[in-house]
Amino acid sequence: MEKTFNAEDAEARIYKDWEESGAFRAGANAAPGAETFSIMIPPPNVTGSLHMGHAFNNTLQDILIRWHRMRGHDTLWQPGQDHAGIATQMVVERELARHQQPSRREMGREAFTAKVWEWKAQSGGTIIEQLKRLGASCDWSRNAFTMSGAPGAPAGEEGNFHDAVIKVFVKMYEDGLIYRGKRLVNWDPHFETAISDLEVENIEVDGHMWHFKYPLADGVTYEYVERDEDGNELFRETRDYISIATTRPETMLGDGAVAVHPSDERYAPIVGKLCEIPVGPKEHRRLIPIITDEYPDPTFGSGAVKITGAHDFNDYQVAKRGGIPMYRLMDTKGAMRDDGAPYAEAAGVAISVAKGEAMLTEAEADAVNLVPDDLRGLDRFEARTRVIDQITSEGLAVMTEATDPRLGKAAVKAPVEPSEGGEMRTEDENLVPLVEAKKIMQPFGDRSKVVIEPMLTDQWFVDTAKIVGPALEAVRNGTTDILPEQHKKVYFNWLENIEPWCISRQLWWGHQIPVWYGFDLTGAGFTDDEGDGALDEVELRRLLSDQSLLKGDERHHAAASFAEVAERFGDVLADLPTPVHHARVVEVADRATAIDTISESLAAYTVDQDPTKLVYPVWRDPDVLDTWFSSGLWPIGTLGWPEETEELKKYFPTSVLITGFDIIFFWVARMMMMQYATVGERPFDTVYVHALVRDEKGKKMSKSLGNVLDPLELIDEFGADAVRFTLTSMAAMGRDLKLSTQRIQGYRNFGTKLWNAARFAEMNGVFGHARWQPGQPIEATANKWIVGEIAKTRAAVDEALTAFRFNDAANALYAFTWGTFCDWYLEFSKPLFDADAAEETRAVMGWALDQVLIMLHPFMPFITEELWGASATREKHLIHGDWPTYGADLIDTEADAEMAWVIDLIEKVRSVRGEMNVPAGAKVPLLKLALDETGEAAWARNEAMILRQARIESLTSTDAAPKGSATIAVHGGTFALPLEGLIDIAAEKARLEKSLGKLAKEMGGLKGRLSNPKFLESAPDDVVEETKELLSGKEEEETRLKTALARLAEVS
RNA sequence: GGGUGAUUAGCUCAGUGGUAGAGCGCUUCGUUCACAUCGAAGAUGUCGGGAGUUCGAAUCUCUCAUCACCCA
């Protein structure tokens, strides 16, 4: 054997062997009738590459899978990737730009998605290859993709995922669990799509808070009074305005109200009054009501908050509660709207709404563009500047002294007094607009990096409130367990306060929503004047013009295809007069085409009165579904659902899900809800939530900080086994990992240690030797003992893995392999190989090494597989090795006690040698002053080992220790090391006294407990017994040391 | 502001009521035929502070302090 394991060389070769032999296949190594064990990989983003979190997550999965596979269970680790709508679309668009190809919009949807598939074929496998480097034993033959089977998918991308997604959407639509609605969503103005909360990063930035005066309407004034906590008046003035603070002045244009807290007495006199938004043409200033709501914080700013329901999440809630209209101000690119009627007209509508003279439907409100004509089309940040300027120039900004510290850096130092040479100023000249410099949390798109705009748009939503019940109940009653415990709280917290889930995205890459729209032509009041079933021109015009045809008011149906959906529009057509209700449903590209088509169709009819040519155009929703919607079906979709496959029957519900805490809500909760909603079953038995991998200083790894550790580089440097073992040994539940390369290096050394232990075995003829079998008799105590130690380790590892305590399992194996197997057993074996016990020791060591390799395999698969192959001719790869089941039956308690005695003696001799500075190479004689029968037997059986390990030359019986010797007290006996000339008496005395002091302290505690009657009364018997034994042992040692000390005094 | 968690050796952290451990680092010694990616020995703790429950608390309860993360 080489001196060290060559990871770089071996890993690729070994992985290839496994893969080519089908070792990862579902059911591989399963015993007949075995129980099943299945894990669904959390599908990585198809554009992604392996990062530390993946490495951690997949290491844990691989450990469980390999462990179960070796136990003969019918195992499936299902791999796959998700199609990552926005990320993938972005990557491909960038590629197109880089190669000077036509843009997405230039080439059109179909051509673009074809490009995406092309890209996926070329680059989509990156992360799979990376997972293989880690040693992941997924069944790659089953690799799944959340876009498989979608229209346009090329050969090789067949699959059922698209069918599953569409089927679930249609079913949920028909069950009333999915609806279309206008709600506030996170809008990304760069990608022009709604995005999820998860894709929004809230970052603290330097911002400003502007303070403006909203004049009260109709010349109303009030006494504004400020009081301190005790109600003493601090300040009073008559005001004709209400003061508002805002970080986003441009949204003032869409204000629907000003809100104050109901308890806020300062504004009580003007609640219910109207005030004026101080921006826009003077003659069309909008008036909005002052209302009360619990949301405003009276202690923050002026205590009054402007309410812009269409552009702020808090305001949205207030507006909903108060029935305040919400006016959208921006277009999809985040520019001020430039559509609809001129400002004067729009403002008029809004004013009559504010006065309670008119009501708007959502669609009608959305059609109202309240952006003043001069601001239309401007970017939102440019509009902000203009709004500020306009208000300030009108004198409606709240003013303050230029020295006001709230102005931050903009504040000037206190003006120089005229007497000191400063220019004389009037007070008015000193005042500047109050613009507070303030840290504000601003939402950014995690991919686009632009400021996210909360926007009121038409989207599809899952009515999560209706499907959350079973998902909550399953965790409450333990049907699905979430570990660690604390994450159940997170789960409950999310689900108990669940919001509707926006599932539509304005992208091209994804599952196109299977919904078709048609105009709602059933407008009230239409009559066929003649009742003759034939429409004349007048009637037709009226039919069309009576319809508002507003966006958002369409009728819609869902189905898997146009053919299926066409017949469902019968409900629209049925209500229409003859002959229109016989119109043929046709599919057109979009809404605009539909308007043209229907007009043309009706126009043609008025000419030839041929009812067979009448058509009713419908168009498909261009949007796609949120990637999480498809990921939500991962557990069943990967197993072939909606088809009733064998795999589905066998492996679903799955056993364990291992995932990060950050997607408990986004993914775990949604899988729970969707699996219950579609197949009425839990998706998994246990969810193991792991923590975050941080850098060694505890910082989150991020590209911008430059503290990212690349798992692949680490694997290159230290080998996959070391990286895996490091992550595993640090995987204490619920704690983040602080990863340092030093630590990885330590575990690389562990691998080397194991390698050299095997090398030692090889050199001593173990490799070719027949293995000991449990049940066969053993002579040598050390051999009996190591068998028992293996059995204890087996139990510890199984117990730890059963409880998902990965770090306990790893650390138990580390401690055993290094601390017991290498440090003691291999050393003990050396003299055994020179004696009669050699054959037995070869057999036992071979067995023990096999056990170590087997148990370490899930954690360090490569080096163990390599050693497995090297150390004997094997029928199977270690990946399919037989995980042991032996237990306490292999433990020989007498051998245990004897070895403990031997080790204790050796350690004590070594300790004395070390403390007394006996040269490490020197062999010294040992004197036996007293030894009981058990001790004599133990010595006799293990003499060679003791002499070698303690570097003792000989053992001689004597009655009294000679001058200058060090005393060693063990259970049942006293020994002495004659160190004449090497030590002085004072040093030995000091050593003994130190030991006695330590003993006395320990005994004090033990005695204290035992002399307490309440302890004897209430503590369990075994604890009392244990304490007594401990004390008597200490007492014996104390006696021996005291005797030695007394003798020392005599001699000196 | 709301929620969750943390505070144990110089560092990173285990410790699930029975009197404190590991790895790394540090000091000294050592190349004895598996391994210097190693071995032997050693030092280091008011378990964040305080109070309570208990025969007994690092562990359970309360409280204070500090820090971290998530949500607003």
Coordinates of N, CA, C and O (backbone and C1' of nucleotides) in Angstrom, one line a residue, chain A residues 3 314 489 700 732 735 738 742 748-749 752-753 756-757 759-760 763 805 818 822-823 827 830 910-911 951 994 1009 1012 1014-1015 1018-1020, chain B residues 3-7 12-16 18-19 23-25 29-30 32 34-43 55 68-72:
Chain A
K3 N 1.7 5.2 1.1 CA 1.8 5.7 2.4 C 0.5 6.6 2.8 O 0.2 6.7 4.0
N314 N -47.8 47.9 4.0 CA -48.5 48.3 5.2 C -49.8 49.1 4.8 O -50.9 48.9 5.3
K489 N -42.0 25.6 15.4 CA -42.6 26.9 15.7 C -42.5 27.8 14.5 O -43.5 28.6 14.2
K700 N -21.9 35.1 7.3 CA -22.6 34.4 6.2 C -21.7 34.4 5.0 O -21.1 35.5 4.7
A732 N -24.3 19.7 14.4 CA -25.2 19.7 15.6 C -26.5 20.4 15.3 O -26.5 21.4 14.6
R735 N -27.6 24.5 15.1 CA -26.5 25.4 15.2 C -25.8 25.6 13.9 O -25.6 24.7 13.1
K738 N -19.4 27.0 11.7 CA -18.4 27.9 11.3 C -17.2 27.1 10.7 O -16.5 26.4 11.5
Q742 N -8.8 24.7 8.5 CA -7.9 24.0 9.5 C -8.7 22.7 10.0 O -8.1 21.7 10.2
R748 N -8.9 15.4 7.3 CA -8.1 14.8 6.2 C -7.1 13.9 6.9 O -6.8 12.8 6.6
N749 N -6.5 14.4 8.0 CA -5.5 13.6 8.8 C -6.2 12.4 9.4 O -5.5 11.3 9.5
T752 N -6.1 9.8 6.8 CA -4.7 9.3 6.7 C -4.5 8.3 7.8 O -3.8 7.2 7.7
K753 N -5.0 8.6 9.0 CA -4.8 7.7 10.2 C -5.4 6.4 9.9 O -4.8 5.3 10.1
N756 N -3.4 4.4 7.4 CA -2.2 3.8 8.0 C -2.5 2.6 8.9 O -1.7 1.7 9.1
A757 N -3.7 2.7 9.5 CA -4.1 1.6 10.4 C -4.3 0.4 9.5 O -3.9 -0.8 9.8
R759 N -2.8 -0.1 6.7 CA -1.5 -0.4 6.2 C -0.8 -1.3 7.3 O -0.1 -2.3 7.0
F760 N -1.0 -1.0 8.5 CA -0.4 -1.8 9.6 C -1.0 -3.2 9.6 O -0.2 -4.2 9.7
M763 N 0.6 -5.2 6.8 CA 2.0 -5.6 7.2 C 2.0 -6.7 8.1 O 3.0 -7.4 8.2
R805 N -28.8 12.6 14.7 CA -27.7 13.3 15.4 C -26.4 13.0 14.6 O -25.6 12.2 15.1
W818 N -9.8 6.5 16.1 CA -8.5 7.0 16.4 C -8.1 6.7 17.9 O -7.1 6.1 18.1
C822 N -6.9 2.7 16.9 CA -5.5 3.0 16.6 C -4.6 3.1 17.8 O -3.6 2.5 17.8
D823 N -5.1 4.0 18.7 CA -4.2 4.3 19.8 C -3.9 3.1 20.8 O -2.9 3.0 21.3
E827 N -1.8 -0.9 19.1 CA -0.6 -1.0 19.9 C -0.5 -2.3 20.7 O 0.5 -3.0 20.7
K830 N 0.6 -5.4 18.7 CA 2.0 -5.6 18.3 C 2.7 -6.8 19.0 O 3.2 -7.7 18.4
R910 N 3.0 6.2 32.3 CA 3.5 7.3 31.4 C 3.4 8.6 32.0 O 4.3 9.5 31.7
S911 N 2.4 8.9 32.8 CA 2.2 10.2 33.4 C 3.4 10.5 34.3 O 3.9 11.6 34.3
R951 N 6.8 1.3 28.4 CA 8.3 1.2 28.3 C 8.9 0.8 29.6 O 9.7 1.6 30.2
K994 N -0.3 16.9 45.1 CA -1.2 17.4 44.1 C -2.3 16.4 43.7 O -3.5 16.7 43.7
R1009 N -22.6 14.2 49.1 CA -23.8 13.7 48.6 C -24.3 12.5 49.4 O -25.4 12.4 49.7
N1012 N -25.8 13.0 52.7 CA -27.1 13.7 52.7 C -28.2 12.7 52.6 O -28.4 12.0 51.6
K1014 N -31.3 13.0 52.2 CA -32.3 13.3 51.2 C -31.8 12.7 49.8 O -32.6 12.3 49.0
F1015 N -30.4 12.7 49.7 CA -29.9 12.2 48.4 C -30.2 10.7 48.4 O -30.6 10.2 47.4
S1018 N -34.0 10.2 47.7 CA -34.6 10.6 46.5 C -33.9 10.2 45.2 O -34.5 10.0 44.2
A1019 N -32.6 10.0 45.3 CA -31.9 9.7 44.1 C -32.1 8.3 43.7 O -32.3 7.4 44.6
P1020 N -32.1 7.9 42.4 CA -32.3 6.6 42.0 C -31.2 5.7 42.5 O -30.1 6.1 42.7
Chain B
rG3 P -42.8 38.5 21.0 O5' -42.2 37.4 20.0 C5' -43.0 36.5 19.3 C4' -42.2 35.8 18.2 C3' -41.1 35.0 18.7 O3' -41.5 33.7 19.2 C1' -40.4 36.2 16.8
rU4 P -40.7 33.0 20.4 O5' -39.4 32.5 19.6 C5' -39.5 31.5 18.6 C4' -38.2 31.3 17.9 C3' -37.0 30.9 18.8 O3' -37.1 29.6 19.2 C1' -36.3 32.6 17.3
rG5 P -36.5 29.3 20.7 O5' -34.9 29.5 20.5 C5' -34.2 28.5 19.8 C4' -32.9 29.1 19.4 C3' -31.8 29.3 20.4 O3' -31.2 28.1 20.8 C1' -31.8 31.2 19.0
rA6 P -30.6 28.0 22.3 O5' -29.3 28.8 22.1 C5' -28.2 28.4 21.3 C4' -27.2 29.5 21.1 C3' -26.4 29.8 22.4 O3' -25.3 28.9 22.6 C1' -27.1 31.8 21.4
rU7 P -25.0 28.4 24.1 O5' -24.1 29.7 24.6 C5' -23.0 30.1 23.8 C4' -22.4 31.4 24.4 C3' -21.9 31.3 25.8 O3' -20.7 31.9 26.0 C1' -23.6 33.0 25.7
rU12 P -14.6 31.6 18.6 O5' -14.8 30.1 18.0 C5' -14.7 29.9 16.6 C4' -15.0 28.5 16.3 C3' -16.3 27.9 16.8 O3' -17.4 28.3 16.1 C1' -14.6 26.4 17.2
rC13 P -18.8 28.5 16.8 O5' -18.8 27.2 17.8 C5' -19.9 26.4 17.9 C4' -19.5 25.0 18.2 C3' -20.4 24.2 19.2 O3' -21.5 23.8 18.5 C1' -18.1 23.8 19.6
rA14 P -22.8 23.5 19.3 O5' -22.6 21.9 19.6 C5' -22.4 21.5 20.8 C4' -22.1 20.0 20.8 C3' -22.8 19.2 21.9 O3' -24.1 18.7 21.4 C1' -20.5 18.9 22.1
rG15 P -25.4 19.1 22.1 O5' -25.2 18.6 23.6 C5' -25.0 17.2 23.9 C4' -24.4 17.0 25.2 C3' -25.2 17.7 26.4 O3' -26.3 16.9 26.8 C1' -22.9 18.2 26.6
rU16 P -27.2 17.4 28.0 O5' -28.6 17.4 27.5 C5' -29.7 17.9 28.3 C4' -30.9 17.0 28.2 C3' -30.5 15.6 28.7 O3' -31.6 15.0 29.5 C1' -31.3 15.5 26.4
rG18 P -27.8 14.4 34.4 O5' -27.0 14.3 35.8 C5' -26.0 15.2 36.2 C4' -25.2 14.7 37.3 C3' -24.4 13.4 37.1 O3' -23.3 13.5 37.9 C1' -26.0 13.0 38.8
rU19 P -21.8 13.3 37.2 O5' -21.1 14.6 37.7 C5' -21.1 15.8 36.8 C4' -20.6 17.0 37.5 C3' -19.2 16.7 38.3 O3' -18.5 17.9 38.2 C1' -20.9 17.4 39.8
rG23 P -9.5 15.3 21.4 O5' -9.7 16.2 20.1 C5' -10.1 15.7 18.9 C4' -10.3 16.8 17.9 C3' -9.2 17.8 17.7 O3' -8.2 17.3 16.8 C1' -11.1 19.0 18.1
rC24 P -6.7 17.6 17.0 O5' -6.6 19.1 16.7 C5' -6.9 19.6 15.4 C4' -7.0 21.1 15.4 C3' -5.8 21.9 16.0 O3' -4.7 22.0 15.1 C1' -7.8 22.8 16.9
rG25 P -3.2 22.0 15.6 O5' -3.2 23.3 16.5 C5' -3.2 24.6 15.9 C4' -3.3 25.6 17.0 C3' -2.1 25.6 18.0 O3' -1.0 26.3 17.5 C1' -4.2 25.9 19.1
rC29 P 11.9 20.3 25.2 O5' 11.6 18.7 25.2 C5' 12.0 17.9 26.2 C4' 11.4 16.5 26.1 C3' 11.8 15.8 24.8 O3' 13.1 15.3 24.8 C1' 9.5 15.5 25.3
rG30 P 13.8 15.2 23.4 O5' 13.0 14.0 22.6 C5' 13.0 12.7 23.1 C4' 12.1 11.8 22.4 C3' 12.4 11.7 20.9 O3' 13.4 10.8 20.7 C1' 10.1 11.9 21.2
rU32 P 13.0 5.6 15.6 O5' 12.7 5.2 17.1 C5' 13.3 4.0 17.6 C4' 12.3 2.9 18.1 C3' 11.1 2.8 17.2 O3' 11.3 1.9 16.1 C1' 10.5 2.8 19.5
rA34 P 5.3 -0.7 12.7 O5' 4.1 0.0 11.8 C5' 4.1 -0.3 10.4 C4' 3.2 0.7 9.8 C3' 3.5 2.2 10.1 O3' 4.4 2.7 9.2 C1' 1.2 1.8 10.5
rC35 P 5.4 3.8 9.6 O5' 4.5 5.1 9.7 C5' 3.9 5.6 8.5 C4' 2.8 6.6 8.9 C3' 3.2 7.8 9.7 O3' 3.8 8.8 9.0 C1' 1.2 6.8 10.6
rA36 P 5.1 9.4 9.3 O5' 4.9 10.9 9.8 C5' 3.7 11.5 9.9 C4' 3.9 12.9 10.5 C3' 4.9 13.7 9.7 O3' 4.5 15.1 9.6 C1' 5.6 13.6 11.9
rU37 P 3.7 15.6 8.3 O5' 2.1 15.3 8.6 C5' 1.4 16.3 9.3 C4' 0.0 15.7 9.5 C3' 0.1 14.2 9.9 O3' -0.6 13.9 11.1 C1' -1.0 14.4 7.8
rC38 P -1.3 14.2 12.2 O5' -0.9 12.9 13.0 C5' -0.8 11.6 12.5 C4' 0.2 10.8 13.2 C3' 0.2 10.9 14.7 O3' -0.8 10.1 15.3 C1' 2.4 11.0 13.9
rG39 P -1.4 10.6 16.7 O5' -0.3 10.1 17.7 C5' 0.0 8.7 17.8 C4' 1.1 8.5 18.7 C3' 1.0 9.1 20.1 O3' 0.2 8.3 20.9 C1' 3.1 9.6 19.2
rA40 P -0.7 9.0 22.0 O5' 0.4 9.3 23.1 C5' 1.1 8.2 23.8 C4' 2.1 8.8 24.8 C3' 1.5 9.8 25.7 O3' 0.8 9.3 26.8 C1' 3.6 10.6 24.8
rA41 P -0.4 10.0 27.4 O5' 0.3 11.2 28.2 C5' 1.1 10.9 29.3 C4' 1.9 12.1 29.7 C3' 1.1 13.3 30.1 O3' 0.6 13.2 31.4 C1' 2.8 14.0 28.7
rG42 P -0.8 13.9 31.8 O5' -0.4 15.5 31.8 C5' 0.5 16.0 32.7 C4' 0.9 17.4 32.4 C3' -0.3 18.4 32.4 O3' -0.6 18.8 33.7 C1' 1.0 18.8 30.5
rA43 P -2.1 19.2 34.2 O5' -2.1 20.7 33.8 C5' -1.1 21.6 34.3 C4' -1.2 22.9 33.6 C3' -2.6 23.5 33.5 O3' -2.9 24.2 34.7 C1' -1.6 23.6 31.4
rC55 P -35.8 18.1 47.5 O5' -34.2 18.0 47.6 C5' -33.6 18.1 48.9 C4' -32.1 17.6 48.8 C3' -31.3 18.2 47.6 O3' -30.8 19.5 48.0 C1' -31.0 15.8 47.6
rA68 P -24.7 41.5 16.4 O5' -25.2 40.1 15.9 C5' -24.4 39.1 15.3 C4' -25.1 37.9 15.1 C3' -26.3 38.0 14.2 O3' -25.9 38.0 12.8 C1' -26.9 36.7 16.0
rC69 P -26.8 38.9 11.8 O5' -28.0 38.0 11.5 C5' -27.9 36.7 10.8 C4' -29.1 35.9 11.0 C3' -30.4 36.4 10.5 O3' -30.5 36.3 9.1 C1' -30.7 35.6 12.6
rC70 P -31.3 37.4 8.2 O5' -32.8 36.9 8.6 C5' -33.3 35.7 8.1 C4' -34.7 35.4 8.7 C3' -35.7 36.5 8.4 O3' -36.3 36.3 7.1 C1' -35.8 36.0 10.7
rC71 P -36.8 37.6 6.3 O5' -38.0 38.1 7.1 C5' -39.2 37.3 7.2 C4' -40.2 38.0 8.2 C3' -40.6 39.4 7.9 O3' -41.5 39.5 6.8 C1' -40.2 39.2 10.2
rA72 P -41.7 41.0 6.1 O5' -42.3 41.7 7.4 C5' -43.1 42.9 7.2 C4' -43.3 43.5 8.6 C3' -43.3 45.0 8.5 O3' -44.6 45.5 8.2 C1' -42.0 44.2 10.3

